[in-house]
CSV table of C-alpha atoms in Angstrom, one decimal:
chain,number,residue,atom,x,y,z
A,565,MET,CA,-8.0,-10.3,-44.9
A,566,ALA,CA,-7.1,-6.5,-44.8
A,567,TYR,CA,-9.0,-3.4,-44.9
A,568,PRO,CA,-11.8,-2.9,-45.5
A,569,HIS,CA,-12.7,-6.4,-44.6
A,570,ILE,CA,-11.1,-6.1,-41.4
A,571,ARG,CA,-12.4,-3.2,-39.4
A,572,PRO,CA,-11.4,-3.1,-35.7
A,573,ARG,CA,-13.3,-0.1,-35.2
A,574,ARG,CA,-16.9,-2.1,-35.6
A,575,MET,CA,-16.2,-3.2,-32.1
A,576,ARG,CA,-15.7,0.0,-30.7
A,577,ARG,CA,-18.6,1.8,-32.3
A,578,ASP,CA,-21.0,1.1,-29.3
A,579,ASP,CA,-20.9,0.8,-25.8
A,580,PHE,CA,-22.5,-2.8,-25.6
A,581,SER,CA,-19.8,-4.1,-27.6
A,582,ARG,CA,-17.0,-2.5,-25.9
A,583,ARG,CA,-18.2,-3.9,-23.0
A,584,LEU,CA,-18.3,-7.3,-24.3
A,585,MET,CA,-14.9,-7.4,-25.4
A,586,ARG,CA,-13.4,-5.5,-22.4
A,587,GLU,CA,-10.2,-7.5,-21.3
A,588,HIS,CA,-10.0,-6.3,-17.4
A,589,VAL,CA,-12.5,-4.7,-15.2
A,590,LEU,CA,-12.0,-2.9,-12.0
A,591,THR,CA,-14.5,-3.3,-9.1
A,592,THR,CA,-14.5,-2.5,-5.5
A,593,ASN,CA,-13.0,-6.1,-4.7
A,594,ASP,CA,-9.6,-4.7,-6.2
A,595,LEU,CA,-9.4,-1.6,-3.8
A,596,ILE,CA,-7.3,-1.5,-0.3
A,597,TYR,CA,-7.6,1.8,1.4
A,598,PRO,CA,-4.5,3.2,3.1
A,599,VAL,CA,-5.3,5.2,6.2
A,600,PHE,CA,-3.4,7.2,8.5
A,601,VAL,CA,-4.3,7.0,12.3
A,602,HIS,CA,-2.9,9.5,14.8
A,603,GLU,CA,-2.8,10.2,18.5
A,604,GLU,CA,-4.7,13.6,18.2
A,605,THR,CA,-8.4,14.1,18.5
A,606,GLY,CA,-10.6,14.1,15.4
A,607,ARG,CA,-9.1,14.7,11.7
A,608,SER,CA,-6.2,16.7,10.4
A,609,PRO,CA,-5.7,17.2,6.8
A,610,VAL,CA,-2.5,16.1,5.0
A,611,ALA,CA,-1.6,19.4,2.9
A,612,SER,CA,0.3,17.5,0.1
A,613,MET,CA,-2.7,15.0,-0.5
A,614,PRO,CA,-5.8,17.0,-1.0
A,615,GLY,CA,-8.7,14.9,0.5
A,616,VAL,CA,-6.8,12.4,2.5
A,617,GLU,CA,-6.6,13.1,6.5
A,618,ARG,CA,-4.9,11.9,9.6
A,619,LEU,CA,-7.6,10.1,11.7
A,620,SER,CA,-8.2,9.5,15.4
A,621,ILE,CA,-9.4,6.2,16.1
A,622,ASP,CA,-13.1,7.0,16.6
A,623,GLU,CA,-12.9,8.8,13.3
A,624,LEU,CA,-11.3,5.8,11.7
A,625,LEU,CA,-14.3,3.9,12.9
A,626,ARG,CA,-16.5,5.9,10.8
A,627,VAL,CA,-14.1,5.5,7.7
A,628,GLY,CA,-14.3,1.7,8.4
A,629,GLU,CA,-18.0,1.6,8.1
A,630,GLU,CA,-18.0,3.7,5.0
A,631,ALA,CA,-15.8,1.3,3.5
A,632,LEU,CA,-18.1,-1.7,4.5
A,633,GLU,CA,-21.0,0.2,2.8
A,634,LEU,CA,-19.0,0.9,-0.4
A,635,GLY,CA,-17.6,-2.9,-0.5
A,636,VAL,CA,-14.1,-1.9,0.1
A,637,PRO,CA,-12.8,-5.0,1.7
A,638,VAL,CA,-9.4,-3.9,3.6
A,639,LEU,CA,-8.1,-0.9,5.2
A,640,ASP,CA,-4.4,-0.4,5.5
A,641,LEU,CA,-3.3,1.3,8.7
A,642,PHE,CA,-0.3,3.7,9.2
A,643,GLY,CA,0.8,5.1,12.4
A,644,VAL,CA,1.2,8.7,13.2
A,645,PRO,CA,2.5,8.5,16.8
A,646,ASP,CA,3.0,11.6,19.0
A,647,PRO,CA,6.3,13.1,18.0
A,648,ALA,CA,7.5,13.4,21.5
A,649,ALA,CA,7.3,9.6,21.8
A,650,LYS,CA,9.8,8.9,19.0
A,651,THR,CA,13.3,7.3,19.9
A,652,ALA,CA,16.4,6.3,17.9
A,653,ASP,CA,15.2,2.5,18.4
A,654,GLY,CA,11.4,3.4,17.5
A,655,ARG,CA,10.5,1.3,20.3
A,656,ILE,CA,6.8,2.5,20.6
A,657,ALA,CA,6.4,0.7,17.2
A,658,TRP,CA,5.8,-2.5,19.0
A,659,ASP,CA,4.1,-1.0,22.1
A,660,GLU,CA,0.7,-3.3,22.7
A,661,ASP,CA,-0.9,0.0,23.5
A,662,GLY,CA,0.4,1.8,20.6
A,663,ILE,CA,-1.7,3.7,18.1
A,664,ILE,CA,-1.9,0.7,15.8
A,665,PRO,CA,-2.8,-2.2,18.1
A,666,ARG,CA,-5.6,0.2,19.4
A,667,ALA,CA,-6.5,0.9,16.3
A,668,ILE,CA,-6.7,-2.7,15.1
A,669,ARG,CA,-8.7,-3.8,18.4
A,670,ALA,CA,-11.0,-1.1,17.8
A,671,LEU,CA,-11.8,-2.1,14.2
A,672,LYS,CA,-12.1,-5.8,14.6
A,673,ALA,CA,-14.2,-5.2,17.7
A,674,ARG,CA,-16.7,-3.0,15.6
A,675,PHE,CA,-16.4,-4.6,12.2
A,676,PRO,CA,-15.3,-8.3,12.3
A,677,GLU,CA,-15.8,-8.8,8.7
A,678,LEU,CA,-13.6,-5.9,7.4
A,679,GLY,CA,-10.0,-7.0,6.5
A,680,VAL,CA,-7.8,-5.0,8.7
A,681,MET,CA,-4.0,-4.5,7.3
A,682,SER,CA,-1.1,-2.7,9.0
A,683,ASP,CA,2.4,-1.4,8.1
A,684,GLN,CA,5.6,-2.9,9.8
A,685,ALA,CA,8.4,-0.3,9.4
A,686,LEU,CA,9.9,1.9,12.1
A,687,ASP,CA,10.3,5.1,10.1
A,688,PRO,CA,7.2,6.8,11.4
A,689,TYR,CA,8.5,6.2,15.0
A,690,THR,CA,12.4,6.9,14.7
A,691,THR,CA,13.8,10.2,15.6
A,692,HIS,CA,16.0,9.9,12.3
A,693,GLY,CA,13.0,8.7,9.9
A,694,GLN,CA,14.6,5.4,8.7
A,695,ASP,CA,13.0,2.2,8.5
A,696,GLY,CA,15.5,0.5,10.7
A,697,LEU,CA,17.8,1.0,13.4
A,698,ILE,CA,21.2,2.6,12.4
A,699,ASP,CA,24.6,2.6,13.6
A,700,ASP,CA,27.2,5.1,14.5
A,701,THR,CA,27.7,5.8,10.8
A,702,GLY,CA,24.1,6.2,10.1
A,703,TYR,CA,24.0,2.7,8.1
A,704,ILE,CA,21.0,0.7,8.3
A,705,LEU,CA,21.5,-2.4,10.4
A,706,ASN,CA,19.7,-5.4,8.8
A,707,ASP,CA,19.5,-8.2,11.6
A,708,GLU,CA,19.0,-5.8,14.6
A,709,THR,CA,15.9,-4.1,12.5
A,710,ILE,CA,14.5,-7.7,12.0
A,711,GLU,CA,14.1,-8.0,15.6
A,712,ALA,CA,12.3,-5.1,16.1
A,713,LEU,CA,10.0,-5.9,13.1
A,714,VAL,CA,9.5,-9.3,14.7
A,715,LYS,CA,8.2,-7.5,17.8
A,716,GLN,CA,6.0,-5.0,16.1
A,717,SER,CA,4.6,-7.6,14.0
A,718,LEU,CA,3.7,-9.9,17.0
A,719,ALA,CA,2.2,-6.9,18.6
A,720,HIS,CA,-0.1,-6.1,15.6
A,721,ALA,CA,-1.0,-9.8,15.4
A,722,ALA,CA,-2.2,-10.1,19.0
A,723,ALA,CA,-4.3,-7.2,18.4
A,724,GLY,CA,-5.9,-9.3,15.8
A,725,VAL,CA,-4.8,-7.9,12.4
A,726,ASP,CA,-5.6,-9.9,9.5
A,727,ILE,CA,-2.7,-9.0,6.8
A,728,LEU,CA,0.9,-8.0,8.0
A,729,SER,CA,2.9,-5.9,5.5
A,730,PRO,CA,6.4,-5.3,6.2
A,731,SER,CA,7.5,-2.4,4.3
A,732,ASP,CA,11.2,-1.8,5.4
A,733,MET,CA,13.2,-3.9,2.7
A,734,MET,CA,15.5,-5.7,5.4
A,735,ASP,CA,16.8,-8.8,4.0
A,736,GLY,CA,15.3,-12.1,5.7
A,737,ARG,CA,12.6,-10.5,7.4
A,738,ILE,CA,9.5,-12.3,6.2
A,739,GLY,CA,11.2,-15.6,7.2
A,740,ALA,CA,11.6,-14.3,10.6
A,741,ILE,CA,8.2,-12.8,11.2
A,742,ARG,CA,6.9,-15.8,9.6
A,743,GLU,CA,8.7,-18.2,12.2
A,744,ALA,CA,7.5,-15.9,15.0
A,745,LEU,CA,4.0,-15.9,13.6
A,746,GLU,CA,4.0,-19.8,13.7
A,747,LYS,CA,5.5,-20.2,17.2
A,748,ALA,CA,2.9,-17.9,18.6
A,749,GLY,CA,0.1,-19.6,17.1
A,750,TYR,CA,-0.8,-16.9,14.8
A,751,ILE,CA,-0.9,-19.3,11.8
A,752,ASN,CA,-3.8,-17.7,9.7
A,753,THR,CA,-2.2,-14.1,9.9
A,754,ARG,CA,-1.2,-13.2,6.3
A,755,ILE,CA,2.0,-11.3,5.1
A,756,MET,CA,1.8,-9.1,2.1
A,757,SER,CA,5.3,-8.5,1.5
A,758,TYR,CA,6.6,-5.0,0.1
A,759,ALA,CA,8.8,-7.4,-2.0
A,760,ALA,CA,9.7,-4.8,-4.6
A,761,LYS,CA,9.9,-1.6,-3.0
A,762,TYR,CA,11.9,0.9,-4.8
A,763,ALA,CA,13.8,3.9,-3.4
A,764,SER,CA,11.3,6.2,-5.3
A,765,ALA,CA,10.9,10.3,-5.3
A,766,PHE,CA,7.3,9.5,-5.3
A,767,TYR,CA,6.9,9.0,-1.4
A,768,GLY,CA,7.3,12.5,-0.4
A,769,PRO,CA,3.8,13.2,0.5
A,770,PHE,CA,3.4,10.0,2.6
A,771,ARG,CA,6.3,11.1,4.7
A,772,SER,CA,4.7,14.2,5.5
A,773,ALA,CA,1.7,12.4,6.1
A,774,VAL,CA,3.3,10.0,8.9
A,775,GLY,CA,5.8,12.8,10.2
A,776,SER,CA,9.0,11.1,9.1
A,777,ALA,CA,9.8,13.7,6.3
A,778,GLY,CA,11.4,16.5,8.9
A,779,ASN,CA,13.3,13.4,10.9
A,780,LEU,CA,14.5,12.1,7.6
A,781,GLY,CA,15.8,15.3,6.4
A,782,LYS,CA,18.5,15.1,3.5
A,783,GLY,CA,18.8,11.5,4.2
A,784,ASN,CA,17.7,8.5,1.6
A,785,LYS,CA,17.0,5.0,1.7
A,786,PHE,CA,19.2,4.0,-1.3
A,787,THR,CA,21.0,1.2,1.1
A,788,TYR,CA,17.9,-0.8,1.5
A,789,GLN,CA,15.1,0.0,-1.1
A,790,MET,CA,15.7,-1.0,-4.7
A,791,ASP,CA,17.6,1.2,-7.5
A,792,PRO,CA,14.4,2.3,-10.0
A,793,ALA,CA,16.4,1.2,-12.8
A,794,ASN,CA,16.4,-2.4,-11.8
A,795,SER,CA,13.6,-4.9,-12.9
A,796,ASN,CA,15.6,-8.5,-12.8
A,797,GLU,CA,16.4,-7.7,-9.0
A,798,ALA,CA,12.7,-7.2,-8.2
A,799,LEU,CA,12.3,-10.9,-9.4
A,800,HIS,CA,14.9,-12.0,-7.2
A,801,GLU,CA,13.4,-10.2,-4.1
A,802,ILE,CA,10.2,-11.8,-4.7
A,803,ALA,CA,11.2,-15.1,-5.2
A,804,LEU,CA,13.4,-14.7,-1.8
A,805,ASP,CA,10.2,-13.4,0.2
A,806,LEU,CA,7.9,-16.3,-1.4
A,807,GLU,CA,10.3,-18.8,-0.2
A,808,GLU,CA,10.3,-17.4,3.2
A,809,GLY,CA,6.5,-17.4,3.6
A,810,ALA,CA,4.8,-14.4,2.0
A,811,ASP,CA,1.5,-14.9,1.1
A,812,MET,CA,1.1,-12.0,-1.3
A,813,VAL,CA,3.7,-9.7,-3.1
A,814,MET,CA,3.6,-6.0,-3.5
A,815,VAL,CA,5.4,-3.6,-6.3
A,816,LYS,CA,5.9,-0.1,-5.0
A,817,PRO,CA,5.3,2.5,-6.4
A,818,GLY,CA,2.7,1.3,-9.1
A,819,LEU,CA,2.0,3.3,-12.3
A,820,PRO,CA,6.0,4.2,-12.9
A,821,TYR,CA,6.6,0.1,-12.5
A,822,LEU,CA,3.7,-1.5,-14.3
A,823,ASP,CA,6.6,-3.4,-16.3
A,824,VAL,CA,7.6,-4.8,-13.0
A,825,ILE,CA,4.0,-5.8,-11.9
A,826,ARG,CA,3.8,-7.8,-15.5
A,827,ARG,CA,6.7,-9.4,-14.9
A,828,VAL,CA,6.1,-10.6,-11.4
A,829,LYS,CA,2.5,-11.9,-12.4
A,830,ASP,CA,4.2,-13.8,-15.2
A,831,GLU,CA,6.9,-15.3,-13.3
A,832,PHE,CA,5.2,-16.4,-10.1
A,833,GLY,CA,1.4,-16.3,-10.6
A,834,VAL,CA,0.7,-15.5,-7.0
A,835,PRO,CA,-1.5,-12.8,-5.6
A,836,THR,CA,0.2,-9.6,-6.6
A,837,PHE,CA,-0.9,-6.0,-5.3
A,838,ALA,CA,0.5,-2.6,-6.3
A,839,TYR,CA,0.6,0.6,-4.5
A,840,GLN,CA,-0.7,3.5,-6.2
A,841,VAL,CA,1.6,5.8,-3.6
A,842,SER,CA,1.2,9.4,-2.4
A,843,GLY,CA,3.0,11.0,-5.2
A,844,GLU,CA,0.9,9.5,-8.0
A,845,TYR,CA,-2.1,10.5,-6.1
A,846,ALA,CA,-1.2,14.0,-5.3
A,847,MET,CA,-0.2,14.6,-8.9
A,848,ILE,CA,-3.7,13.5,-10.2
A,849,LYS,CA,-5.3,15.9,-7.5
A,850,ALA,CA,-3.1,18.7,-8.3
A,851,ALA,CA,-3.8,18.6,-12.0
A,852,ALA,CA,-7.4,18.1,-11.2
A,853,ALA,CA,-7.7,21.2,-9.1
A,854,ASN,CA,-6.0,23.3,-11.9
A,855,GLY,CA,-8.8,22.1,-14.3
A,856,TRP,CA,-5.8,20.1,-16.4
A,857,LEU,CA,-7.3,16.6,-15.9
A,858,ASP,CA,-10.5,15.0,-15.1
A,859,GLU,CA,-10.1,13.4,-11.8
A,860,LYS,CA,-12.5,10.7,-11.7
A,861,ALA,CA,-11.6,9.5,-15.4
A,862,CYS,CA,-7.8,9.6,-14.8
A,863,ALA,CA,-7.9,8.0,-11.4
A,864,LEU,CA,-10.0,5.0,-12.9
A,865,GLU,CA,-8.0,4.9,-15.9
A,866,ALA,CA,-4.7,4.6,-13.7
A,867,LEU,CA,-6.3,2.0,-11.3
A,868,THR,CA,-7.7,-0.1,-14.6
A,869,ALA,CA,-3.9,0.3,-16.1
A,870,PHE,CA,-2.8,-2.0,-12.8
A,871,LYS,CA,-5.2,-4.8,-13.5
A,872,ARG,CA,-4.2,-4.8,-17.1
A,873,ALA,CA,-0.3,-5.3,-16.0
A,874,GLY,CA,-1.4,-8.2,-13.8
A,875,ALA,CA,-2.2,-6.5,-10.4
A,876,ASP,CA,-5.0,-8.6,-8.4
A,877,GLY,CA,-5.5,-5.2,-6.3
A,878,VAL,CA,-4.3,-1.9,-5.6
A,879,LEU,CA,-3.6,0.2,-2.6
A,880,THR,CA,-4.9,3.5,-3.3
A,881,TYR,CA,-5.9,6.8,-1.6
A,882,PHE,CA,-8.8,6.7,-4.2
A,883,ALA,CA,-10.1,3.8,-3.1
A,884,LEU,CA,-13.6,5.1,-1.4
A,885,ASP,CA,-14.0,8.0,-4.1
A,886,ALA,CA,-13.4,5.1,-6.8
A,887,ALA,CA,-15.9,2.8,-5.2
A,888,ARG,CA,-18.5,5.5,-5.3
A,889,TRP,CA,-17.7,6.1,-8.8
A,890,LEU,CA,-18.0,2.5,-9.7
A,891,ARG,CA,-21.2,2.5,-8.1
A,892,ASP,CA,-22.8,5.4,-9.3
A,893,GLY,CA,-21.4,4.9,-12.8
């Protein structure tokens, strides 16, 4: 039948009927909160990410308690080391007494039920701001970088991390990390691979937050992160990481790559996550601060879009705010 017998607006008329046919629902179970942990005392605001702060470990524990109270299941830790400790090889990244191993131990001791995830990449720890070791020409060395990432992964696993999240995009690193974990007895340490990480222009505020922007300068990461024009390549990368032992995969950035998320979920049916990156967050915050957008409505709409595209969860700087909004209605 055609109009007027078919009126799709009938089901949109009232809140109860809209709720009855809602296809995708965002809950706090879908949220992972990225947190920057620094060596300094207290909190330090990230200028390009309003509402986001670098935290000392004691402040991190307060955020962990808040996350538990709000029902946010996982914190994802990113280290902000002392700039004076940075080296060309980023060796502080695998120091067992470095900022992230200490943060992991503190969180797991105080809140054993809280999921703790950590980043594996060298860019916050290197003097050049790249995710890997470099040769004399400035090229990022793949296999040598993997050796460093394995050391970093084992340091985090020894501290008690629940989920490793290698974000470097070196070829073969998932297999090497998985093999090292097995040999060391960390058989239940999960890996969420940044399997489709694009060389995106949306990462700027994050690089400022971890202190790598100045080190990177005018450099780029085109030789190891993916070309934003490609989606078939993402499926190839994800297939490789799953074969090597990844438990979960991630697409990064998020909103500009919803088509990739959908293809990944349809093709593999594995736990698939999206990262609503710093640039996406900063755009919403800036527009809201100018009165151009409703922050709550736009943030929740964007997060729901990830679910609609097929993501099982989202890493987002809105996580705590979104949990409050979902709780309070």
